[in-house]
Coordinates of C-alpha atoms in Angstrom, one line a residue:
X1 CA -5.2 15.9 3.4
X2 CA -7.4 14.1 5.8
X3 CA -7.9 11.2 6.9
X4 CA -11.3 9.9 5.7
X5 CA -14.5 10.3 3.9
X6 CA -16.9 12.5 2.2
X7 CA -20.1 12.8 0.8
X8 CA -20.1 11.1 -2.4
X9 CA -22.2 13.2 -5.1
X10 CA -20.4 11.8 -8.1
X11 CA -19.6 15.1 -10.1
X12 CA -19.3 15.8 -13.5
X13 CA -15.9 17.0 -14.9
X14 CA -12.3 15.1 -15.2
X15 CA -9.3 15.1 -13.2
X16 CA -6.9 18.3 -12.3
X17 CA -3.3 17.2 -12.4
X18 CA -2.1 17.2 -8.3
X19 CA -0.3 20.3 -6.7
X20 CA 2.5 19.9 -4.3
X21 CA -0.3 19.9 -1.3
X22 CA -2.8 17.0 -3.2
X23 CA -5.3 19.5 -3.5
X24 CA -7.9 17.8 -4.7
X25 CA -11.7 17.8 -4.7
X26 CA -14.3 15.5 -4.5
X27 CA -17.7 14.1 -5.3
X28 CA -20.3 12.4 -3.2
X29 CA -23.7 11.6 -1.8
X30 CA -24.2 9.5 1.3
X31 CA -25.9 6.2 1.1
X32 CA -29.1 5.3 3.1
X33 CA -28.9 5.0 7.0
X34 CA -28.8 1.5 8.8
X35 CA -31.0 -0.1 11.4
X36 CA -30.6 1.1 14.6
X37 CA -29.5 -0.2 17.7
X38 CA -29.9 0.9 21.5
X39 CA -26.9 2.1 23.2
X40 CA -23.3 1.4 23.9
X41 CA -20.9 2.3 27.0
X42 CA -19.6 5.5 27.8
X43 CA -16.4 3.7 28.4
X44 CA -15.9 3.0 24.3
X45 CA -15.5 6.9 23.9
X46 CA -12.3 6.7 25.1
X47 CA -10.2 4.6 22.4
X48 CA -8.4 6.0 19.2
X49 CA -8.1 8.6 17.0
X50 CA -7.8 5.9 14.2
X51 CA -10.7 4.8 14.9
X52 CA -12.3 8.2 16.1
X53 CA -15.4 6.9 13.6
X54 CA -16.6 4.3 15.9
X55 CA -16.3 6.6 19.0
X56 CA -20.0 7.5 18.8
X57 CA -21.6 4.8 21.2
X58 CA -22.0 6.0 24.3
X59 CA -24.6 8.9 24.8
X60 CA -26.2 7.1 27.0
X61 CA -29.9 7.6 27.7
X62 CA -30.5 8.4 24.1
X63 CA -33.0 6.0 22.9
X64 CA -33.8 4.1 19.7
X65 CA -34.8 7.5 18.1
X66 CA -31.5 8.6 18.5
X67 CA -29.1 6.4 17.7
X68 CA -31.7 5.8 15.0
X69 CA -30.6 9.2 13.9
X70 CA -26.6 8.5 14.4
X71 CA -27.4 5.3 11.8
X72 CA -29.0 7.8 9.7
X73 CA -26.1 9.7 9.5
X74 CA -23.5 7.6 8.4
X75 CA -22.9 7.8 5.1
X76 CA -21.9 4.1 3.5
X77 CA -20.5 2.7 -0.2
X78 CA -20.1 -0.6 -1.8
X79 CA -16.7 -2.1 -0.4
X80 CA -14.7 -3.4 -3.1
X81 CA -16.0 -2.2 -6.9
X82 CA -13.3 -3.8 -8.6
X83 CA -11.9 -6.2 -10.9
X84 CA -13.1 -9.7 -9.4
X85 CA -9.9 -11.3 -10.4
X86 CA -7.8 -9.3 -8.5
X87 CA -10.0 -9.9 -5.3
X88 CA -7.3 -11.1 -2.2
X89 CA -8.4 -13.9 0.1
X90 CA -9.8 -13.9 3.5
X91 CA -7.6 -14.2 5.8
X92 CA -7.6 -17.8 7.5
X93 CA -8.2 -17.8 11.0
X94 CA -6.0 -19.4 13.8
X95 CA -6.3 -22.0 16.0
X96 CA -8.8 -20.5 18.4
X97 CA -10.6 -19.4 15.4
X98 CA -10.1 -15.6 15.8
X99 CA -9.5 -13.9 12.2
X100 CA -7.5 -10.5 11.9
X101 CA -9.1 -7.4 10.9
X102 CA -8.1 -5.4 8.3
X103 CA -9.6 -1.5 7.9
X104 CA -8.4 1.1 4.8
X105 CA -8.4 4.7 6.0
X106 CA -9.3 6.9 3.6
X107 CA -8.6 10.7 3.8
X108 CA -10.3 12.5 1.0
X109 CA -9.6 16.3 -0.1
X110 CA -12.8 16.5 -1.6
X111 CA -14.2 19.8 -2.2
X112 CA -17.7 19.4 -2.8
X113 CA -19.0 21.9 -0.4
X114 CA -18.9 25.3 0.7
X115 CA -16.9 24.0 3.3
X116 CA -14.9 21.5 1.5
X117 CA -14.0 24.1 -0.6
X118 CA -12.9 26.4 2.1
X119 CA -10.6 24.3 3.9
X120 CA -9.8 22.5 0.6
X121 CA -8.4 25.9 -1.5
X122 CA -8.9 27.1 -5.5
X123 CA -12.2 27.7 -6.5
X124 CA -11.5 26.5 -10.0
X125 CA -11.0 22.9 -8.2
X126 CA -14.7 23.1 -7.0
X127 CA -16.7 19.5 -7.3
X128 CA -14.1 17.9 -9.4
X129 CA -13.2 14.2 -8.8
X130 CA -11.6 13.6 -5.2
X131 CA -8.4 12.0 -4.6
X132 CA -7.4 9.5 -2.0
X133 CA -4.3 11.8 -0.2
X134 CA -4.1 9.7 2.9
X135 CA -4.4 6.4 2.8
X136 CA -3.5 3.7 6.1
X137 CA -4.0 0.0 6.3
X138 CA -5.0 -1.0 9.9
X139 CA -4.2 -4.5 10.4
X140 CA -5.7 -5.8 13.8
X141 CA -4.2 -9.1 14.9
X142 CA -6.2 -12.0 15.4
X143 CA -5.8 -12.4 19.0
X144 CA -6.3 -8.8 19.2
X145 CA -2.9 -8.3 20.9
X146 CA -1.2 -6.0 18.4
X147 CA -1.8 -3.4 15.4
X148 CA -0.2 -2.1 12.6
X149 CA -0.7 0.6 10.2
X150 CA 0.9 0.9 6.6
X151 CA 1.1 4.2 5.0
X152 CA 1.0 4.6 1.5
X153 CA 2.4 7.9 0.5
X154 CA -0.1 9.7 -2.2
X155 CA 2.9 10.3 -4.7
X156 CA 3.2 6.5 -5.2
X157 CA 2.8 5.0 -8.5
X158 CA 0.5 2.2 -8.8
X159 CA -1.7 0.0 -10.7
X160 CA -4.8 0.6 -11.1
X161 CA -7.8 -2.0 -11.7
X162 CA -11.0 -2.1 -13.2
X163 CA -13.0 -0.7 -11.1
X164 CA -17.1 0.2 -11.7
X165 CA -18.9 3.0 -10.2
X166 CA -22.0 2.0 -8.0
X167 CA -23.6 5.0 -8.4
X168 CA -23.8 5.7 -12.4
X169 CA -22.7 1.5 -13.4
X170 CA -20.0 3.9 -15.6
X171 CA -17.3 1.4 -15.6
X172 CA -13.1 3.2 -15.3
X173 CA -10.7 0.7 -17.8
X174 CA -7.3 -0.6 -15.6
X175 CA -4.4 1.6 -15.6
X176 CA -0.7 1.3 -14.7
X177 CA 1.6 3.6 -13.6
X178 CA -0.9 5.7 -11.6
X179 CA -0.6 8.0 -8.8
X180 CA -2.6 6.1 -6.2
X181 CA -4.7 8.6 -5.1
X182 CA -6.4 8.5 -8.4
X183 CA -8.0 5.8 -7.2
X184 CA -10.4 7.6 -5.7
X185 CA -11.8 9.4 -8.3
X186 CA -12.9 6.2 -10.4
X187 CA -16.0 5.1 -8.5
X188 CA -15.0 5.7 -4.5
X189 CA -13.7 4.4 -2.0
X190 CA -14.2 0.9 -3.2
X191 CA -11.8 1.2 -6.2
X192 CA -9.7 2.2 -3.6
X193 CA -9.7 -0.7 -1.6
X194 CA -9.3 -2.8 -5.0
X195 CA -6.1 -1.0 -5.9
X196 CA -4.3 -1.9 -2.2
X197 CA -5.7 -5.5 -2.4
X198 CA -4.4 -5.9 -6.1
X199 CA -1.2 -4.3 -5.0
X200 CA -0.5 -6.5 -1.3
X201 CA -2.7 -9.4 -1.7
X202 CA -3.7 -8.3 1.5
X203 CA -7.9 -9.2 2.3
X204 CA -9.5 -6.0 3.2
X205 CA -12.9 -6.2 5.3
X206 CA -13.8 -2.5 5.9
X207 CA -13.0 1.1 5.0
X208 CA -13.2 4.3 6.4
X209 CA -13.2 7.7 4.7
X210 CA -13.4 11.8 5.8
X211 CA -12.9 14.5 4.3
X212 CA -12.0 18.2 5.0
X213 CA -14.5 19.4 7.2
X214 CA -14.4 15.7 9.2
X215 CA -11.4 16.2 10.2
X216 CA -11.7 19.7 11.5
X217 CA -14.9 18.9 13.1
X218 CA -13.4 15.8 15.0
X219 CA -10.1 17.1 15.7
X220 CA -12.9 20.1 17.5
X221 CA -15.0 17.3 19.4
X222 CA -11.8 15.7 21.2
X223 CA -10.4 19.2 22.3
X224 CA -7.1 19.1 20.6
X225 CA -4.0 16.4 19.6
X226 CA -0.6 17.4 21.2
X227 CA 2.2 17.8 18.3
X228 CA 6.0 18.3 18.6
X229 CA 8.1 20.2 16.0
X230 CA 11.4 21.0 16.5
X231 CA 11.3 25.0 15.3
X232 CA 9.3 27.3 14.5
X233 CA 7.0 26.6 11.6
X234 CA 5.4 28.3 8.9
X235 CA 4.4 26.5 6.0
X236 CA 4.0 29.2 2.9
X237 CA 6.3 29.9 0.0
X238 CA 5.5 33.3 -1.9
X239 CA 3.9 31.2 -4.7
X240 CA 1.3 30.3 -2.4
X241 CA 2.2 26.8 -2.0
X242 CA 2.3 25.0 1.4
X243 CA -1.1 24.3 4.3
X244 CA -0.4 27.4 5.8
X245 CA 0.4 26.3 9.4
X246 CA 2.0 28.3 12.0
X247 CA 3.7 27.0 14.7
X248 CA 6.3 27.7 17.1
X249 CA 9.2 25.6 18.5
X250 CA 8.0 22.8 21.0
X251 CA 4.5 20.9 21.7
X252 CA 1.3 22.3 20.5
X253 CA -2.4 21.2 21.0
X254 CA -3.7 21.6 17.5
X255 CA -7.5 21.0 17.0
X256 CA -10.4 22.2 14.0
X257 CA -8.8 23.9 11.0
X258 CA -5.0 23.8 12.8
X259 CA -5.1 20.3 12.7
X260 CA -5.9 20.0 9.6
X261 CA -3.1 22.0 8.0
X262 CA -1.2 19.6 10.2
X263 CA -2.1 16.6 8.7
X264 CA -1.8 18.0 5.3
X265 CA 1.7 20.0 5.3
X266 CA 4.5 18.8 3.1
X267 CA 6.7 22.2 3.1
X268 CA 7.8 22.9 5.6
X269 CA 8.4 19.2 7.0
X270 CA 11.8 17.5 7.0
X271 CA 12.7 17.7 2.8
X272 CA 9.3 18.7 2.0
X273 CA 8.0 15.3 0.7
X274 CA 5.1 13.6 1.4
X275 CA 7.2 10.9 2.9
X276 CA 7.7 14.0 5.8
X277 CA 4.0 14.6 5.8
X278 CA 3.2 10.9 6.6
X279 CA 5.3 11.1 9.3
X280 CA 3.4 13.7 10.4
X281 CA 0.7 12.1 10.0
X282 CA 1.7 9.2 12.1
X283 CA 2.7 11.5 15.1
X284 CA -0.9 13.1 14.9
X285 CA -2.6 9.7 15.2
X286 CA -0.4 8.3 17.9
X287 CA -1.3 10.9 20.2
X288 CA -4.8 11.4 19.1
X289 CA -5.2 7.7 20.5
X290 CA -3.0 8.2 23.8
X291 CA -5.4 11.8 23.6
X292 CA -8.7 9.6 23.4
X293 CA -7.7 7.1 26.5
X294 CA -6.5 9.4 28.5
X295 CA -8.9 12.5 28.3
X296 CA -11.4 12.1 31.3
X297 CA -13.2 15.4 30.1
X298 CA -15.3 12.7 27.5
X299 CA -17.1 11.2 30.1
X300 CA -19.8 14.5 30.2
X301 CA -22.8 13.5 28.8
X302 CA -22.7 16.3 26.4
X303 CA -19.4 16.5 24.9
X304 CA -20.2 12.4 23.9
X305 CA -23.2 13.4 22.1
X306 CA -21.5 16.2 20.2
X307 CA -18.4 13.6 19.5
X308 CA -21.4 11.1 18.6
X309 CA -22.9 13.9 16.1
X310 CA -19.6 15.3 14.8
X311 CA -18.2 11.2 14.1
X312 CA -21.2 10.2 12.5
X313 CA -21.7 12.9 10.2
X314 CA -18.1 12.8 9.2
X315 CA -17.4 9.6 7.9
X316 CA -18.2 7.7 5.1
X317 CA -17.9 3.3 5.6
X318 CA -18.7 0.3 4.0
X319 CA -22.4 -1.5 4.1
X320 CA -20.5 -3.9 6.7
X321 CA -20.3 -1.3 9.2
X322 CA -23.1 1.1 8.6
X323 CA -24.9 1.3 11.7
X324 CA -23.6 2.4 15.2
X325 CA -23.9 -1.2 16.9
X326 CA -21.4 -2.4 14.0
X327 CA -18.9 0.5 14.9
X328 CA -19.7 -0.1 18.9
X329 CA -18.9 -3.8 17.9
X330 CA -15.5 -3.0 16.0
X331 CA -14.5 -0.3 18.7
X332 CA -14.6 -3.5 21.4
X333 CA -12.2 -5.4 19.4
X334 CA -10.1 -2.1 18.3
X335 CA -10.0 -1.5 22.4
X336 CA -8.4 -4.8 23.5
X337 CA -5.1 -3.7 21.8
X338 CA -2.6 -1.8 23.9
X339 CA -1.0 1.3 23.1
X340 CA 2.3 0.5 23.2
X341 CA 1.4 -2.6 21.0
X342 CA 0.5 -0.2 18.1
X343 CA 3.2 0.1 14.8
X344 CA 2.7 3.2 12.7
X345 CA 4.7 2.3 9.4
X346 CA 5.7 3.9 6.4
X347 CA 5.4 1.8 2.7
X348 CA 8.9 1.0 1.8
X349 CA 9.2 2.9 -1.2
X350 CA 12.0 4.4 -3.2
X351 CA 11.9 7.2 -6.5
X352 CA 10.3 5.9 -9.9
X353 CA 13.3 6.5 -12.5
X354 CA 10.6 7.4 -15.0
X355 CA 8.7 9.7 -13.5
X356 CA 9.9 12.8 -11.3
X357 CA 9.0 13.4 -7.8
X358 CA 7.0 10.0 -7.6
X359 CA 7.9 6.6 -5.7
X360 CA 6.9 2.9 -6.1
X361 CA 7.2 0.3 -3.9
X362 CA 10.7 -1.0 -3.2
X363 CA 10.5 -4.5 -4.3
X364 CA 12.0 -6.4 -1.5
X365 CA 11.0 -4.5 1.6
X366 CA 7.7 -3.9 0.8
X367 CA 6.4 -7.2 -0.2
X368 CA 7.8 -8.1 3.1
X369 CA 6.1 -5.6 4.9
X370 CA 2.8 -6.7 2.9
X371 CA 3.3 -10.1 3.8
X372 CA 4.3 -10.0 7.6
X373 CA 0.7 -8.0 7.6
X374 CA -0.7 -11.0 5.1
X375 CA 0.9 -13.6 7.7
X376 CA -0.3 -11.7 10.6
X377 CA 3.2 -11.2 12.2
X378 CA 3.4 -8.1 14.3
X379 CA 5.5 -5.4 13.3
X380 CA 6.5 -4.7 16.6
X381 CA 9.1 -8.1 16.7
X382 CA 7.0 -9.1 20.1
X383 CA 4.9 -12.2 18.8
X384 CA 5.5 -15.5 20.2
X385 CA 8.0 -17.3 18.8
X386 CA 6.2 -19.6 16.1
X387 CA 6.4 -23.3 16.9
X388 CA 5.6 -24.0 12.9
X389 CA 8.4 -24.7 10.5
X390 CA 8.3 -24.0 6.7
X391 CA 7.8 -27.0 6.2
X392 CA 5.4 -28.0 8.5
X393 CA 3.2 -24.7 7.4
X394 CA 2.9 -25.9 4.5
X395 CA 0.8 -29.2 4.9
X396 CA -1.5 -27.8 7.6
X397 CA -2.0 -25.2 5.0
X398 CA -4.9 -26.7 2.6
X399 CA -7.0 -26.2 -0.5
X400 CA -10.5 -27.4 -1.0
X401 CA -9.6 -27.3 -5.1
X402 CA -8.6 -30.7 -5.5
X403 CA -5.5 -31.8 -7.7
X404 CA -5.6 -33.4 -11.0
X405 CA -3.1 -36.9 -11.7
X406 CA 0.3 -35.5 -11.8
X407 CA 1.0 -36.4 -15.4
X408 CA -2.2 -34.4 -15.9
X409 CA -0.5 -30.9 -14.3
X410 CA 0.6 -28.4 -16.7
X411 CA 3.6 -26.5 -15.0
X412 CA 5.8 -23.8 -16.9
X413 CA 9.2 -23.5 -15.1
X414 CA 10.6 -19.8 -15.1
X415 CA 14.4 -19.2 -14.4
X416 CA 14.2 -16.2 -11.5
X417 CA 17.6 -16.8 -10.1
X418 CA 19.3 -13.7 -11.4
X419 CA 19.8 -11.4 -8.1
X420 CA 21.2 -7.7 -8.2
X421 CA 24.9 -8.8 -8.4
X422 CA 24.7 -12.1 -10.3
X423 CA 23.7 -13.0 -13.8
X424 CA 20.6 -15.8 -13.9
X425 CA 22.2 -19.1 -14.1
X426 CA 22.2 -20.6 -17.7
X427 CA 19.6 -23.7 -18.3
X428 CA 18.3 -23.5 -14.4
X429 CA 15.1 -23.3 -15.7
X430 CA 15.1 -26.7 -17.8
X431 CA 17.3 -28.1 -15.0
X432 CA 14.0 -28.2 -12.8
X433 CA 11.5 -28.9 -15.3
X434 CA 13.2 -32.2 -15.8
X435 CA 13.6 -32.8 -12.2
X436 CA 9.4 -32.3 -12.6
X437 CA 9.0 -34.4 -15.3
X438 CA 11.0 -37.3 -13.5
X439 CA 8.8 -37.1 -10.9
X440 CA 5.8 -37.7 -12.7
X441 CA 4.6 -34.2 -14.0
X442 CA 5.1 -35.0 -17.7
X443 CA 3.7 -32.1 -18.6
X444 CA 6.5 -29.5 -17.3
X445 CA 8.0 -27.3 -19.7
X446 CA 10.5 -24.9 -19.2
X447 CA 10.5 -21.2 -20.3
X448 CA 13.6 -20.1 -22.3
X449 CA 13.0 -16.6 -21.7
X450 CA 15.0 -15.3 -18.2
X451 CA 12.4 -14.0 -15.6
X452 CA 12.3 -11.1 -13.5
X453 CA 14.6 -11.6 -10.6
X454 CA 13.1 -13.6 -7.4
X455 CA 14.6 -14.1 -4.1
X456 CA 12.5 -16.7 -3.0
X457 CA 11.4 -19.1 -5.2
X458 CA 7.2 -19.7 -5.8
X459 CA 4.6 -21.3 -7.4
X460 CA 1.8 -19.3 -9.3
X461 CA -1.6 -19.9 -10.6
X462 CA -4.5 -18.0 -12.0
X463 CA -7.7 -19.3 -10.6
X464 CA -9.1 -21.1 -8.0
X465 CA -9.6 -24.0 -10.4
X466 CA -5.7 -24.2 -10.1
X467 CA -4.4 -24.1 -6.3
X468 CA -5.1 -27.8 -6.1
X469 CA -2.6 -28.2 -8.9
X470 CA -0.6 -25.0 -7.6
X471 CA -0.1 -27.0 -4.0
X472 CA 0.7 -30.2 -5.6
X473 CA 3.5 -29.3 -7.3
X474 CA 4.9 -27.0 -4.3
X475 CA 4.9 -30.2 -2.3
X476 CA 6.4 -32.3 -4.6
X477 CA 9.4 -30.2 -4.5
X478 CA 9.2 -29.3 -0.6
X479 CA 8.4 -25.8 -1.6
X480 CA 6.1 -24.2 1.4
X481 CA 2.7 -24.0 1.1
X482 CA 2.9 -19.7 1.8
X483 CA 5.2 -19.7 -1.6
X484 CA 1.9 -21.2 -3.4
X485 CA 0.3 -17.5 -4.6
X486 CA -2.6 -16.6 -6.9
X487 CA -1.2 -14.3 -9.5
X488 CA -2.7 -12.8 -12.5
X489 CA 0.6 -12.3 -14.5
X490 CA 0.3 -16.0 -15.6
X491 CA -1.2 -18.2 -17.1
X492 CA -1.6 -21.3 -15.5
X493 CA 0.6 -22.8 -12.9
X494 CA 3.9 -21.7 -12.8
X495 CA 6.9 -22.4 -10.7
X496 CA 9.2 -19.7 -10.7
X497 CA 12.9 -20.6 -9.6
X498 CA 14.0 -18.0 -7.4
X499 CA 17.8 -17.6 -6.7
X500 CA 17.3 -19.5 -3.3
X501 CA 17.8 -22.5 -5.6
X502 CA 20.5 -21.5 -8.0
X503 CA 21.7 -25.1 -7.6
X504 CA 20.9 -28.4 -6.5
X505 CA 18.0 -30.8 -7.4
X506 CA 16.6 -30.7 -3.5
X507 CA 14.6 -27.3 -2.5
X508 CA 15.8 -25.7 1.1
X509 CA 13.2 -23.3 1.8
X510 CA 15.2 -20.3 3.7
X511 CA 15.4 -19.2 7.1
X512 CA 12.2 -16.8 7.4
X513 CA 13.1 -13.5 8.9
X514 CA 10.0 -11.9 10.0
X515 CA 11.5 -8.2 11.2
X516 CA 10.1 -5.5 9.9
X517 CA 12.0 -3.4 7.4
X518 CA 13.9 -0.3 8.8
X519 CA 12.8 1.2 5.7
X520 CA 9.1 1.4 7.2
X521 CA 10.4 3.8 9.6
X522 CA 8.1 2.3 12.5
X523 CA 7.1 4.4 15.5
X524 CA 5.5 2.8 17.9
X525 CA 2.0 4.1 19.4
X526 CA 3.3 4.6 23.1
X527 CA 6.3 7.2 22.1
X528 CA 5.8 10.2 23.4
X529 CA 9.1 11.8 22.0
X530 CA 8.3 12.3 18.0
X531 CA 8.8 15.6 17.0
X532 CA 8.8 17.1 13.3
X533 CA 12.0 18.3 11.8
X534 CA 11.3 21.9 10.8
X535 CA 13.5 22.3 6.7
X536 CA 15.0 25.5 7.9
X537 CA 14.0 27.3 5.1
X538 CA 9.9 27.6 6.5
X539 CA 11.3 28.7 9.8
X540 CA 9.9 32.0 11.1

């Protein structure tokens, strides 16, 4: 695996199908270095493995020729290089006007190097395009008083959009029903961040990416990350399959290429799944960061300029934090959270039935989880209690697209009320769409067709030319403004009846429950007691 970037030489030659592992190579050349800026504190060394990238500001003493040379080597890509229309909003800010903060980890197998290719495996897999095998959504709050991170597990089938290479302008058509980690592989790590905004509607601001050798040399510069399994461990089948890592019963201090066949085993873990391997992965990165703020051995002046070196040579960002005063800047905010206010979660997911071995999203759990994350609603179940109602939400939420005349509005009503146990209810559909009409929106129509089941009823549009109209309708019905969504499977605006308003003429928006899914598996960041189930058959 790994958990983020690489150099970015494009190469030539297509993909390799995946093994059970993800092996997978990559491309890439870095980008050009930043503007420098003099130092940071000693004190910012000590914060978390997640964001072990922006742990490279405090060799103090160093001088603008120095960190001049830090900015020089961080290597940096375009952000987002895909389809404009499936481009998520920015998050709105709250009251004190602090925004959230939303970072994509990247961990790319790419085996474009000597190195690469070492850690990485077959030679015949040498320079091809790399895949995305790790891939974690940090969400930082907006007060800065909680984070989570959402795992998506490589083997999840996704689509893909449009995205265009910065480097060659050669432009990747959309796909569907894609292993994610393709993503990668069609212009960088900005078609990667397209495909999780097209797929969450969450608003990504930065990424960062390492490769192999990144993660070996970081895991080196910290001295080691404590990990638990509950057996002996040795993961190798006679086929040759499995990261080759050897363990015995208990806790273990894993650092350099050990770590890495950590992060990247899947037999050998719990059913052998990458499911098991992102719990792995998870365990790794909570006590990396408990690692990072606790280890006092950081504060020689030495060992922070290697960590400076090692971090800065190892990752690969976006032009928004290409220089070390914009990591320094990001580590202060990343600091203020405590550890035992950190949420490592899992994507709820559960097995495509047309494809073997992959997953997909499990409809209802995981647009929750992408929506408490949207919302800004920690996944820990500790925010204050919200003093907002639904329905109160919904007119301080506004649009700066004005509305046209209601008898102007175009609205196509959908009938989304059927529900895994219950048929759709006949004529719903036409039921609202003359409630519209009597209200003043002459122009609603209802759709004959039945529509793909929907708990909660919406309101879609297109384009930003349509919220205005979007919003208007919502509130005419007492629909909440956080059901009004931009969607690019229709057409213009469209209200889909969900089957929380099977009946009735007067819309009850439901009780919101904000918990976070047991299928995400959550662990928080201050437990101490994770520790890998061994599958008996890799025990040695």
């Amino acid at each position: 695996m790994s958990l983020a970037p690489a150099d970015r030489r494009r190469p030539a030659g297509g993909k390799r199908p995946a093994d059970g592992d993800g092996k997978r190579p990559a491309d890439g050349a870095g980008r050009e270095g930043g503007g420098p800026r003099k130092g940071g504190r000693r004190r910012a060394l000590r914060w978390s493995a997640i964001v072990l990238a922006v742990l490279i500001t405090g060799t103090a003493g160093a001088g603008y020729l120095y960190y001049e040379h830090l900015n020089h080597n961080i290597k940096k890509d375009p952000l987002n290089i895909g389809d404009e229309k499936y481009r998520a909003a920015e998050s709105k800010a709250n009251a004190a006007g602090q925004k959230p903060l939303n970072i994509l980890l990247i961990g790319s197998d790419a085996r474009d190097s000597a190195e690469n290719q070492k850690l990485g495996g077959a030679k015949d897999t040498f320079n091809s395009a790399p895949r995305a095998d790790v891939q974690m959504l940090l969400h930082v709050s907006a007060d800065r008083s909680n984070m989570s991170v959402v795992s998506m597990p490589r083997d999840t089938l996704t689509d893909i959009p449009k995205c265009t290479d910065p480097d060659t302008g050669k432009t990747y058509a959309a796909e569907t029903d894609v292993i994610t980690n393709d993503s990668l592989g069609r212009g960088g790590p900005g078609c990667t961040v397209a495909t999780w905004e097209k797929l969450t509607g969450i608003h990504i601001d930065h990424f960062m990416m390492v490769d192999f050798a990144g993660v070996v040399s970081m895991a080196d510069a910290i001295g080691g990350v404590p990990v638990c399994v509950d057996a002996n461990i040795y993961s190798h089948t006679s086929s040759g399959k499995g990261s080759g890592l050897k363990l015995r019963k208990g806790t273990t201090s894993v650092k350099g290429k050990q770590a890495l066949q950590w992060l990247r085993t899947r037999y050998g873990f719990e059913d052998d799944t990458d499911i098991a391997r992102t719990k792995a992965q998870h365990q790794y990165m909570n006590s990396m960061v408990r690692q990072l703020r606790e280890n006092a051995t950081l504060s020689s002046p030495t060992k922070l300029r290697g960590l400076a070196e090692t971090a800065t040579k190892a990752i690969t960002v976006d032009n928004g934090l290409g220089t070390v005063a914009k990591l320094y800047d990001l580590s202060k905010e990343l600091r203020k959270v405590p550890t035992e206010r950190i949420t490592m979660t899992t994507m709820p997911w559960e097995y495509s039935t047309t494809y073997s071995g992959r997953v997909v999203p499990r409809p209802t759990d995981a647009a929750k989880l992408f929506r408490l994350v949207r919302e800004d609603i920690a996944l820990d179940g500790k925010d204050k209690k919200k003093t907002t109602t639904a329905s109160a939400s919904a007119s301080a939420t506004t649009s700066t697209d004005p509305a046209a005349a209601d008898d102007k509005i175009a609205v196509q009503v959908e009938n989304g009320t059927r529900t895994d146990t219950t048929a759709a209810v006949r004529g719903r559909a036409t039921e609202v769409a003359e409630l519209l009409v009597g209200k003043g929106f002459k122009e609603a129509v209802a759709d004959s067709s039945t529509a793909p089941s929907l708990a909660t009823t919406a309101v879609r549009y297109p384009s930003a030319d349509l919220e205005g109209d979007a919003r208007r309708v919502a509130k005419a019905l007492g629909i909440p403004a956080s059901a009004v969504k931009k969607s690019t499977d229709v057409s213009g605006v469209t209200l889909v009846v969900g089957a929380d308003w099977s009946t009735g003429t007067k819309y009850k928006a439901p009780a919101q429950d904000d918990t976070t899914p047991t299928s995400a598996d959550a662990l928080n960041g201050s437990d101490t007691t994770a520790c890998m189930h061994v599958d008996p058959n890799y025990v040695w």
